[in-house]
PDB file of C-alpha atoms in Angstrom:
ATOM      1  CA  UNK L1455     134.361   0.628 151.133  1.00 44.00           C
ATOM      2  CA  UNK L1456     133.412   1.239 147.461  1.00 42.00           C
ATOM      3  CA  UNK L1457     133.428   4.565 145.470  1.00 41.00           C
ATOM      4  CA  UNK L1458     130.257   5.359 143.691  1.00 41.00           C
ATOM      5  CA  UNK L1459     129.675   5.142 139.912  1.00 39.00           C
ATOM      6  CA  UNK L1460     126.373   6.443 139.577  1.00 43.00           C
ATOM      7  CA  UNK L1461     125.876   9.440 137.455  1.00 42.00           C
ATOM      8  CA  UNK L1462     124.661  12.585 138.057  1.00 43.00           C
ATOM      9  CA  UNK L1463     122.435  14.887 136.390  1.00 41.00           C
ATOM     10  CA  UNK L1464     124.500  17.946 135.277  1.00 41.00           C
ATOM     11  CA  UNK L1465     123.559  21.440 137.336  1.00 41.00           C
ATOM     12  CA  UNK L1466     122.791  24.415 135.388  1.00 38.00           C
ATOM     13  CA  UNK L1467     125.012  26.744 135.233  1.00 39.00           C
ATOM     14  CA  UNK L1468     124.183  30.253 136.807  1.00 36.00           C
ATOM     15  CA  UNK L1469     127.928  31.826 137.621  1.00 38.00           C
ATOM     16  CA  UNK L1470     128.779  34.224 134.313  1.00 41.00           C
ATOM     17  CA  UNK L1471     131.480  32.451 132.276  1.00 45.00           C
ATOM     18  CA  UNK L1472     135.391  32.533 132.839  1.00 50.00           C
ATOM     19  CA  UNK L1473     137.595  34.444 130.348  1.00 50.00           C
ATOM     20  CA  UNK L1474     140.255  32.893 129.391  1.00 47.00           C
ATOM     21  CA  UNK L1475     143.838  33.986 128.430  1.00 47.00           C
ATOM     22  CA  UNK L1476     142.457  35.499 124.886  1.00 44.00           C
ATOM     23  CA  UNK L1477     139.767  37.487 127.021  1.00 48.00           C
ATOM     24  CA  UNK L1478     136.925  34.885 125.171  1.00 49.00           C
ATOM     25  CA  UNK L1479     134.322  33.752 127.122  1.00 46.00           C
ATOM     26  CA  UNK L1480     133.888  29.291 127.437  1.00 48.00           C
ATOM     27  CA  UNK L1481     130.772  27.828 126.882  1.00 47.00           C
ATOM     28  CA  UNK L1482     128.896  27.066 129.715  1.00 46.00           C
ATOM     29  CA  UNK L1483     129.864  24.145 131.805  1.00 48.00           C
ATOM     30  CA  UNK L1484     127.912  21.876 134.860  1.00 57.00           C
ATOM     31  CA  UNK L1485     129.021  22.200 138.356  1.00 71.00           C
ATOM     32  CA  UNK L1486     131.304  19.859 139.456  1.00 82.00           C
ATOM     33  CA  UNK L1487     129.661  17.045 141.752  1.00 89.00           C
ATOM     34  CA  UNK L1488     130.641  17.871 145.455  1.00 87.00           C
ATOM     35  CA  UNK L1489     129.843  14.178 146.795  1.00 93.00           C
ATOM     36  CA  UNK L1490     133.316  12.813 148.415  1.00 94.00           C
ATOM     37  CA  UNK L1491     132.290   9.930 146.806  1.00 92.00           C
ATOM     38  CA  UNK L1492     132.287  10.968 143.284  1.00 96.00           C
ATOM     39  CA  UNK L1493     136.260  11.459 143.618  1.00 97.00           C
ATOM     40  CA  UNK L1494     137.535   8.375 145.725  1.00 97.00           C
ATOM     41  CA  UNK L1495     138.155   7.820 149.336  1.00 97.00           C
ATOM     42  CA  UNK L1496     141.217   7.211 151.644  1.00 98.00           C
ATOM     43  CA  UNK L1497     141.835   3.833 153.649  1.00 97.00           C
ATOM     44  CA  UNK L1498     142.985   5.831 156.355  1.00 92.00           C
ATOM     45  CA  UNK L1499     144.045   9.063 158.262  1.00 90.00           C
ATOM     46  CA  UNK L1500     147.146  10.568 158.959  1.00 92.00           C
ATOM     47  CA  UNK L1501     149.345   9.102 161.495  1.00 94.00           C
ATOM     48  CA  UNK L1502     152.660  10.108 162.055  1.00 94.00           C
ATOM     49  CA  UNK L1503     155.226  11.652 164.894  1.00 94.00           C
ATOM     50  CA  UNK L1504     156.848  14.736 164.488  1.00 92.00           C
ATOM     51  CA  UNK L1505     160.629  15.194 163.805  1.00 92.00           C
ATOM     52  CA  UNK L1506     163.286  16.227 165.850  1.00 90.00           C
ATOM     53  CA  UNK L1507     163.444  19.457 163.448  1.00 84.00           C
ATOM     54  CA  UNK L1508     160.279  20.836 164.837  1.00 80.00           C
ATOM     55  CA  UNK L1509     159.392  20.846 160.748  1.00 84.00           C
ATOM     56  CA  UNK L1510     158.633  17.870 159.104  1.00 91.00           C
ATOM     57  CA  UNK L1511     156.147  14.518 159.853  1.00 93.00           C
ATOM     58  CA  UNK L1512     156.939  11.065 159.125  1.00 96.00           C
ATOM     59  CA  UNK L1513     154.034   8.692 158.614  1.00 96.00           C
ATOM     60  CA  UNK L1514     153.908   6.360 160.758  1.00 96.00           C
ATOM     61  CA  UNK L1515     151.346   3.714 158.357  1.00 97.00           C
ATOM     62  CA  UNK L1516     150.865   3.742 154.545  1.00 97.00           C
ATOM     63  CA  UNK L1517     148.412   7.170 153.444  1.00 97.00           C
ATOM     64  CA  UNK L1518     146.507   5.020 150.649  1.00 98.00           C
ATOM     65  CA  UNK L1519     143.915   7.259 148.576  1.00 98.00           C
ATOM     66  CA  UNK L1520     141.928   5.653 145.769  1.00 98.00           C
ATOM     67  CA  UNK L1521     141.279   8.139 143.061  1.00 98.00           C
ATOM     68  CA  UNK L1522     137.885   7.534 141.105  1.00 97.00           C
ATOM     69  CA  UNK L1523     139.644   9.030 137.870  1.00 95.00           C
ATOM     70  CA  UNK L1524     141.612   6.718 136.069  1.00 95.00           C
ATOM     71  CA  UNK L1525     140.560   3.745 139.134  1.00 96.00           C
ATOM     72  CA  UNK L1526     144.237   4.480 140.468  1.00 97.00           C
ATOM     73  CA  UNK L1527     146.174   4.008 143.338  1.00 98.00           C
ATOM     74  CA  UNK L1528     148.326   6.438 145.130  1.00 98.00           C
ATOM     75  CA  UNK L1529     150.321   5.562 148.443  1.00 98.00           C
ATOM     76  CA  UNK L1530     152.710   7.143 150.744  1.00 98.00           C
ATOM     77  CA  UNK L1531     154.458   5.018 152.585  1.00 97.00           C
ATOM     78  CA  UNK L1532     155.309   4.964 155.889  1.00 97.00           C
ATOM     79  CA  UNK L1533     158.380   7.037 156.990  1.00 97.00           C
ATOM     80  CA  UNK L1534     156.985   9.625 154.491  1.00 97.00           C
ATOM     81  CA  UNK L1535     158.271  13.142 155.343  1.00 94.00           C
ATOM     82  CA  UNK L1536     155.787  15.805 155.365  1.00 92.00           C
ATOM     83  CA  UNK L1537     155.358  19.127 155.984  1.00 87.00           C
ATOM     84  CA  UNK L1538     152.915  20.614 154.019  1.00 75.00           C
ATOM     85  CA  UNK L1539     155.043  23.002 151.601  1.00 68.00           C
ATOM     86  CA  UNK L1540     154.498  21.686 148.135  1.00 76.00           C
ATOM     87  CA  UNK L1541     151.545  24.310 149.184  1.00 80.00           C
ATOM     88  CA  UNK L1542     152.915  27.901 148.580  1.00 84.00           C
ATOM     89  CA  UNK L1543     153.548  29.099 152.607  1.00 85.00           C
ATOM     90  CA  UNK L1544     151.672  32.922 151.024  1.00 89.00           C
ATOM     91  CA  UNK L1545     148.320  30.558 150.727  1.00 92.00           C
ATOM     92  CA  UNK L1546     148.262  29.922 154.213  1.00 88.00           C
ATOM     93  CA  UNK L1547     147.410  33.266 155.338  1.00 88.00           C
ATOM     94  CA  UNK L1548     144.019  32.131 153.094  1.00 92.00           C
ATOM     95  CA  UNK L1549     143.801  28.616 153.861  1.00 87.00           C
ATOM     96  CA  UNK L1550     145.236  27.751 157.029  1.00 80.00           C
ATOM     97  CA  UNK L1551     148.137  26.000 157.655  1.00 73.00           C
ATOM     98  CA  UNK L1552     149.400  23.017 156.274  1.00 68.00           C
ATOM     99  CA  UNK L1553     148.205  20.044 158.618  1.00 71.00           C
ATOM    100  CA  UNK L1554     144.895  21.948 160.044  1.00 74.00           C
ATOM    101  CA  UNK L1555     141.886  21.120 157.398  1.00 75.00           C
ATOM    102  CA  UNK L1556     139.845  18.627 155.357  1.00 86.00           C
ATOM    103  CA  UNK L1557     143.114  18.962 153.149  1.00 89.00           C
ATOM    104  CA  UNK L1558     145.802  17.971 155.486  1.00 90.00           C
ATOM    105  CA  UNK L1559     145.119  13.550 154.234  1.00 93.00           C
ATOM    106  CA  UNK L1560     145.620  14.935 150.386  1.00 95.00           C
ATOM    107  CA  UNK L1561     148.510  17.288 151.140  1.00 93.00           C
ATOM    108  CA  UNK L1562     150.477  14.261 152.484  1.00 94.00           C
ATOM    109  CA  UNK L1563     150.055  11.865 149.238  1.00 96.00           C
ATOM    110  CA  UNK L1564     151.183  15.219 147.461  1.00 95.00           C
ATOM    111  CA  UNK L1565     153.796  16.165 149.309  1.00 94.00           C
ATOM    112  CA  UNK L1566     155.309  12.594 148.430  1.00 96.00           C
ATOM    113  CA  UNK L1567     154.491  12.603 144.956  1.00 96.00           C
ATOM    114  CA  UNK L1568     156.221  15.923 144.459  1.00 95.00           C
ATOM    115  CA  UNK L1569     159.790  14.835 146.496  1.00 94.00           C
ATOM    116  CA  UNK L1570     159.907  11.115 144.906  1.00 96.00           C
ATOM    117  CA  UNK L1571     158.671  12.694 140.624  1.00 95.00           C
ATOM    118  CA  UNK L1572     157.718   9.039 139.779  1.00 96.00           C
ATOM    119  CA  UNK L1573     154.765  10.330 137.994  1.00 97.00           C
ATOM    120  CA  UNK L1574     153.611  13.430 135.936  1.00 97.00           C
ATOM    121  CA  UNK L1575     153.118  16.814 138.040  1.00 96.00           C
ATOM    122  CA  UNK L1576     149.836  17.598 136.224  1.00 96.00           C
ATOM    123  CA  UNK L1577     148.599  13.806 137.527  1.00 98.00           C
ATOM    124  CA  UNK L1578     149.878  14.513 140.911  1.00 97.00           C
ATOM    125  CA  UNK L1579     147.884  17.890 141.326  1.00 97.00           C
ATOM    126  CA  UNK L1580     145.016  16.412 139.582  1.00 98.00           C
ATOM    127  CA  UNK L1581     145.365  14.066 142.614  1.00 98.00           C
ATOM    128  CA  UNK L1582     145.407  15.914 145.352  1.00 97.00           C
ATOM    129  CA  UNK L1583     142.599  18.488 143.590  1.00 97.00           C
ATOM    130  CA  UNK L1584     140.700  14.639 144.030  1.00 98.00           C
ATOM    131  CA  UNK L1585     141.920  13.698 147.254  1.00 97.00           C
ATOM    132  CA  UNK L1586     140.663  17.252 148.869  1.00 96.00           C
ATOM    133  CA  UNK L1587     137.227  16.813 147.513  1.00 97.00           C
ATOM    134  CA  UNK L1588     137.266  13.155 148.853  1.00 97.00           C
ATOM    135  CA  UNK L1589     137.668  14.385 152.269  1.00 95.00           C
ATOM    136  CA  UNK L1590     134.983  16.756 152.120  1.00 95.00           C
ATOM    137  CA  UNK L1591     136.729  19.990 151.372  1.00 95.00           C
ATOM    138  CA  UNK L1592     134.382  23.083 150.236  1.00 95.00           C
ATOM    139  CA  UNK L1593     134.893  23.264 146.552  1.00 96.00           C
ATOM    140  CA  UNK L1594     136.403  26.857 147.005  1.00 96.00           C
ATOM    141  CA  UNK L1595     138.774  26.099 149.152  1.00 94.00           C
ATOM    142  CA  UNK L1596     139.927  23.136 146.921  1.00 96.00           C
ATOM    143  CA  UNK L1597     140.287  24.972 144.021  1.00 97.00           C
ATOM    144  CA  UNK L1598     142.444  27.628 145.456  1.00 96.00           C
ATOM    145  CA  UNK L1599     144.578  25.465 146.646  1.00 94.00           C
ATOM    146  CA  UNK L1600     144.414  23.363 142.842  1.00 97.00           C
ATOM    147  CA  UNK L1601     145.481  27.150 141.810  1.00 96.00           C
ATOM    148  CA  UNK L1602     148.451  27.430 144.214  1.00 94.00           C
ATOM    149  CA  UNK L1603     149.813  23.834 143.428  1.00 94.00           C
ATOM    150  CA  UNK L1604     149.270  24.198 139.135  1.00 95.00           C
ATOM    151  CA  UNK L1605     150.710  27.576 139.325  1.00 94.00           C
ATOM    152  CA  UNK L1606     153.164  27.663 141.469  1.00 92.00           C
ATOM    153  CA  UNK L1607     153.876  24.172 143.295  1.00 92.00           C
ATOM    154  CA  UNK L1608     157.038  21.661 141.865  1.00 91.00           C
ATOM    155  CA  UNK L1609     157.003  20.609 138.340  1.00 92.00           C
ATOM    156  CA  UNK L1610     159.302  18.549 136.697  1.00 93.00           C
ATOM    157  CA  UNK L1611     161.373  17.802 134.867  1.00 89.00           C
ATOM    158  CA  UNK L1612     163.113  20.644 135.761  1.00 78.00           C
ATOM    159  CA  UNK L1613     164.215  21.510 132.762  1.00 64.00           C
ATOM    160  CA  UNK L1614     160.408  22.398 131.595  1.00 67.00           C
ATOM    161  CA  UNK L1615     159.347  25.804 130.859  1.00 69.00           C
ATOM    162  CA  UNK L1616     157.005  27.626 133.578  1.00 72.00           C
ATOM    163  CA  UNK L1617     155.016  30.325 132.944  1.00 67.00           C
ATOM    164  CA  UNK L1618     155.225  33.648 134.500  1.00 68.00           C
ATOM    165  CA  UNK L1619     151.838  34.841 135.525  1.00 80.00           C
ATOM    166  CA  UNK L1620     152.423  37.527 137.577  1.00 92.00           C
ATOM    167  CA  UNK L1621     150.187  37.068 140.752  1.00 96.00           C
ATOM    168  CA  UNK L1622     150.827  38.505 143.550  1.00 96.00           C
ATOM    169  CA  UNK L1623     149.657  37.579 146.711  1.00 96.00           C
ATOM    170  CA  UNK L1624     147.056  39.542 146.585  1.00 97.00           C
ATOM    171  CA  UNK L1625     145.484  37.592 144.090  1.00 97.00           C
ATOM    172  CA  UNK L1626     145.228  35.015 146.379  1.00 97.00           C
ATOM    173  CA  UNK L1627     142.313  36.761 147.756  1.00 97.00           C
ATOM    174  CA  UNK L1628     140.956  37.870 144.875  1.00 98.00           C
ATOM    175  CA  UNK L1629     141.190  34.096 143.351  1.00 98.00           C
ATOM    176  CA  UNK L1630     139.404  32.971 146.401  1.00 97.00           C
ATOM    177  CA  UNK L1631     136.719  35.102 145.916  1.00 97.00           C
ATOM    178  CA  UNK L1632     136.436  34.378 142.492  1.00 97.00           C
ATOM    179  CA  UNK L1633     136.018  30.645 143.312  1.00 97.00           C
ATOM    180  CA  UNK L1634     133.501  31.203 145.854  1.00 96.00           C
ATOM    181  CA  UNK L1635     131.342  33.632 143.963  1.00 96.00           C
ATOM    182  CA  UNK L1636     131.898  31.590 140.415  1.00 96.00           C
ATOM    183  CA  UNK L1637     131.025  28.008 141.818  1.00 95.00           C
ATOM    184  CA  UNK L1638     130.957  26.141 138.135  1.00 95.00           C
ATOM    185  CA  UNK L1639     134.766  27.034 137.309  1.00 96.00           C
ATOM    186  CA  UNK L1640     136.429  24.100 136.440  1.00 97.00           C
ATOM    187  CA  UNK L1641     139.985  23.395 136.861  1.00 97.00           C
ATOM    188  CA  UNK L1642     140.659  23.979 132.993  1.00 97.00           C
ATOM    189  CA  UNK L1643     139.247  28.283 134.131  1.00 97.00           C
ATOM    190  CA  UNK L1644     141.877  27.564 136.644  1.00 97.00           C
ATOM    191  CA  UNK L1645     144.516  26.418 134.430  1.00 96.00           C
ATOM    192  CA  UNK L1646     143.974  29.138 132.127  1.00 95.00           C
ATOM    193  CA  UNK L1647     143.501  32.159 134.287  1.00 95.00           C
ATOM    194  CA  UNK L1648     145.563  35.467 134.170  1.00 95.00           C
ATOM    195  CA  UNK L1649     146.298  37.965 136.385  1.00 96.00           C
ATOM    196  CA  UNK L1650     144.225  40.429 134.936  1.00 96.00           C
ATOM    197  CA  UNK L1651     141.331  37.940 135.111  1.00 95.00           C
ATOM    198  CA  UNK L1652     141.523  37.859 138.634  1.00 96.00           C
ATOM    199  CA  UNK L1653     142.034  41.758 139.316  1.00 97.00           C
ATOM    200  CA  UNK L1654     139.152  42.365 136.743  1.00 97.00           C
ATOM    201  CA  UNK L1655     136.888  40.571 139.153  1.00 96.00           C
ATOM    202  CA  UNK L1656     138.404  41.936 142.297  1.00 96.00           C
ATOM    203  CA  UNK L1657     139.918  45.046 141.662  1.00 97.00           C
ATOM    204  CA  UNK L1658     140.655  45.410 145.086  1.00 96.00           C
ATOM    205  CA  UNK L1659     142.034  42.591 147.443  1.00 96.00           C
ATOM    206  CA  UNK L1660     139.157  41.267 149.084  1.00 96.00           C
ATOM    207  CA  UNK L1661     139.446  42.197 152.833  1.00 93.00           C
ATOM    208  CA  UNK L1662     137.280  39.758 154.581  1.00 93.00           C
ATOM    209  CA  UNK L1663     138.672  36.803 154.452  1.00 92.00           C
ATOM    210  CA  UNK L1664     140.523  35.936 157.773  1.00 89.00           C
ATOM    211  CA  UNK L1665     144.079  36.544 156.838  1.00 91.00           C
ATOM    212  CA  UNK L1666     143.990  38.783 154.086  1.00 93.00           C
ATOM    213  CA  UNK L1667     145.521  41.680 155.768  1.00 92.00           C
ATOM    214  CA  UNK L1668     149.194  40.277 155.827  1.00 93.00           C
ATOM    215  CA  UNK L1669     148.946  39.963 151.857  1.00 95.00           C
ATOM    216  CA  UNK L1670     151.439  42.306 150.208  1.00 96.00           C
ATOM    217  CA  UNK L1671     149.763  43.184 146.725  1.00 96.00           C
ATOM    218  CA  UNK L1672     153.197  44.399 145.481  1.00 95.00           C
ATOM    219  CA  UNK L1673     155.062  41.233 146.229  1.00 94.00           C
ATOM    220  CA  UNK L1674     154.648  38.335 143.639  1.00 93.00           C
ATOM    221  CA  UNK L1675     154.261  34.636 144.615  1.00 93.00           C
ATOM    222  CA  UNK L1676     157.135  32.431 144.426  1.00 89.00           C
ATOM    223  CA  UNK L1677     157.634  28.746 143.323  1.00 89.00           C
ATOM    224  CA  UNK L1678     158.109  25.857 145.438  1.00 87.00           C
ATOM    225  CA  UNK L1679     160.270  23.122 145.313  1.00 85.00           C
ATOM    226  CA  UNK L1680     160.346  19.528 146.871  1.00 83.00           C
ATOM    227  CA  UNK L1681     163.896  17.910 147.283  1.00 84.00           C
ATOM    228  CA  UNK L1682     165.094  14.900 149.007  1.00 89.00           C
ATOM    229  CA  UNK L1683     164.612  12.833 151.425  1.00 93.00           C
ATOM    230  CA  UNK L1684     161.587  12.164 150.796  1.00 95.00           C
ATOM    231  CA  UNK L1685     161.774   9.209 153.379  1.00 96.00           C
ATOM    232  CA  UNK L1686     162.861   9.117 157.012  1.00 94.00           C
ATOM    233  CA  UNK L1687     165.187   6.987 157.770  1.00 90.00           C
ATOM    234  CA  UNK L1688     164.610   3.345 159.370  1.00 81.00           C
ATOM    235  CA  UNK L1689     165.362   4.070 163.180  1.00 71.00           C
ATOM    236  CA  UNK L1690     168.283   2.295 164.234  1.00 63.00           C
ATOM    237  CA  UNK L1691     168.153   0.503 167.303  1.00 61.00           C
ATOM    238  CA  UNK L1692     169.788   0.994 170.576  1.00 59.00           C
ATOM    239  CA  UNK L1693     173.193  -0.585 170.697  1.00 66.00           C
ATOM    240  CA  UNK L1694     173.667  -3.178 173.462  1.00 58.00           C
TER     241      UNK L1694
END
């Protein structure tokens, strides 16, 4: 299987522009492609058995995803554990849970990348941003949960700053529909938006989407963490 390289002619842009954290407005930018191709492709599906906790997953094959960016290589092994939670658990409510979508194949290579730190965080979401749109994921849906992982899933070294932006979880909602009614904001709009960006477009939480009712406006989201093992142990076999 083989990733396309042909390029394609920039969309117009018809969304009004993103402010950013100084309240400017960008340029104009061109929609994002939202061919699968255009971002890389997976040799495979999930395949793994669950845990005696009831929690986790461990692979039960390598999860190999080839990103089109950079032509690189990202693998989970097998005896991966996974459980989905290098997603903020308050985004579920939004997006489903962890192992249910078009996401669930991306979420796995992250969830790895985030326990074992062997390369930079911004790379890794970068990745699974990818990895989501490779599988088909609606952009919107992607780039909430590219929100959600830059904002508030593991970074390290630990010892580096993070910022305090001050969503709560109703902005979840109200980032949602943001990225569903502003289709050409890139990740950089995501990377740079505020909380009063989001609650100037949505003053109110948005109340349609499926899930939005459990949302407490006056409770901020909290940071996640990955810690080890990221592996599952090698079964030992039965004594004689």
């Amino acid at each position: 299987m083989t990733v396309s390289s042909r390029r394609r002619k920039p969309a117009r842009r018809t969304a009004r522009s993103i402010k950013g954290r100084r309240g400017e407005p960008r340029d104009p930018a061109p929609l994002a492609s939202t061919d699968p191709r255009d971002y890389g492709w997976f040799e495979d599906c999930v395949r793994a058995r669950w845990l005696d906790d009831g929690r986790y997953m461990a692979l039960l094959n390598p999860l190999v995803f080839h990103q089109t960016q950079g032509n690189r290589v990202w693998t989970a092994p097998a005896r991966t554990r996974t459980d989905g939670a290098s997603i903020p658990p308050a985004f579920w409510s939004i997006i489903g849970g962890p192992f249910e979508g078009k996401y669930r194949d991306a979420s796995v290579n992250h969830d790895y990348e985030c326990c074992v730190q062997q390369n930079p965080w911004r790379e890794v979401h970068r990745m699974f941003y990818d990895g989501m749109m490779a599988r088909g994921e609606e952009a919107w849906r992607a780039k909430l949960m590219y929100f959600a992982v830059f904002f508030f899933g593991p970074r390290w070294p630990t010892t580096q700053n993070r910022p305090g932006p001050g969503f709560t979880e109703g902005d979840i909602a109200r980032a949602a529909e943001l990225f569903r009614t502003n289709p050409a904001t890139t990740l950089q709009d995501i990377e740079e938006l505020t909380a009063a960006a989001v609650r100037s477009h949505s003053p109110r939480v948005p109340a349609h989407f499926e899930g939005a009712r459990v949302l407490d406006d006056a409770r901020t989201i909290r940071a996640v963490t990955r810690t080890p093992p990221c592996l599952e142990p090698d079964p030992q076999p039965p004594r004689a």
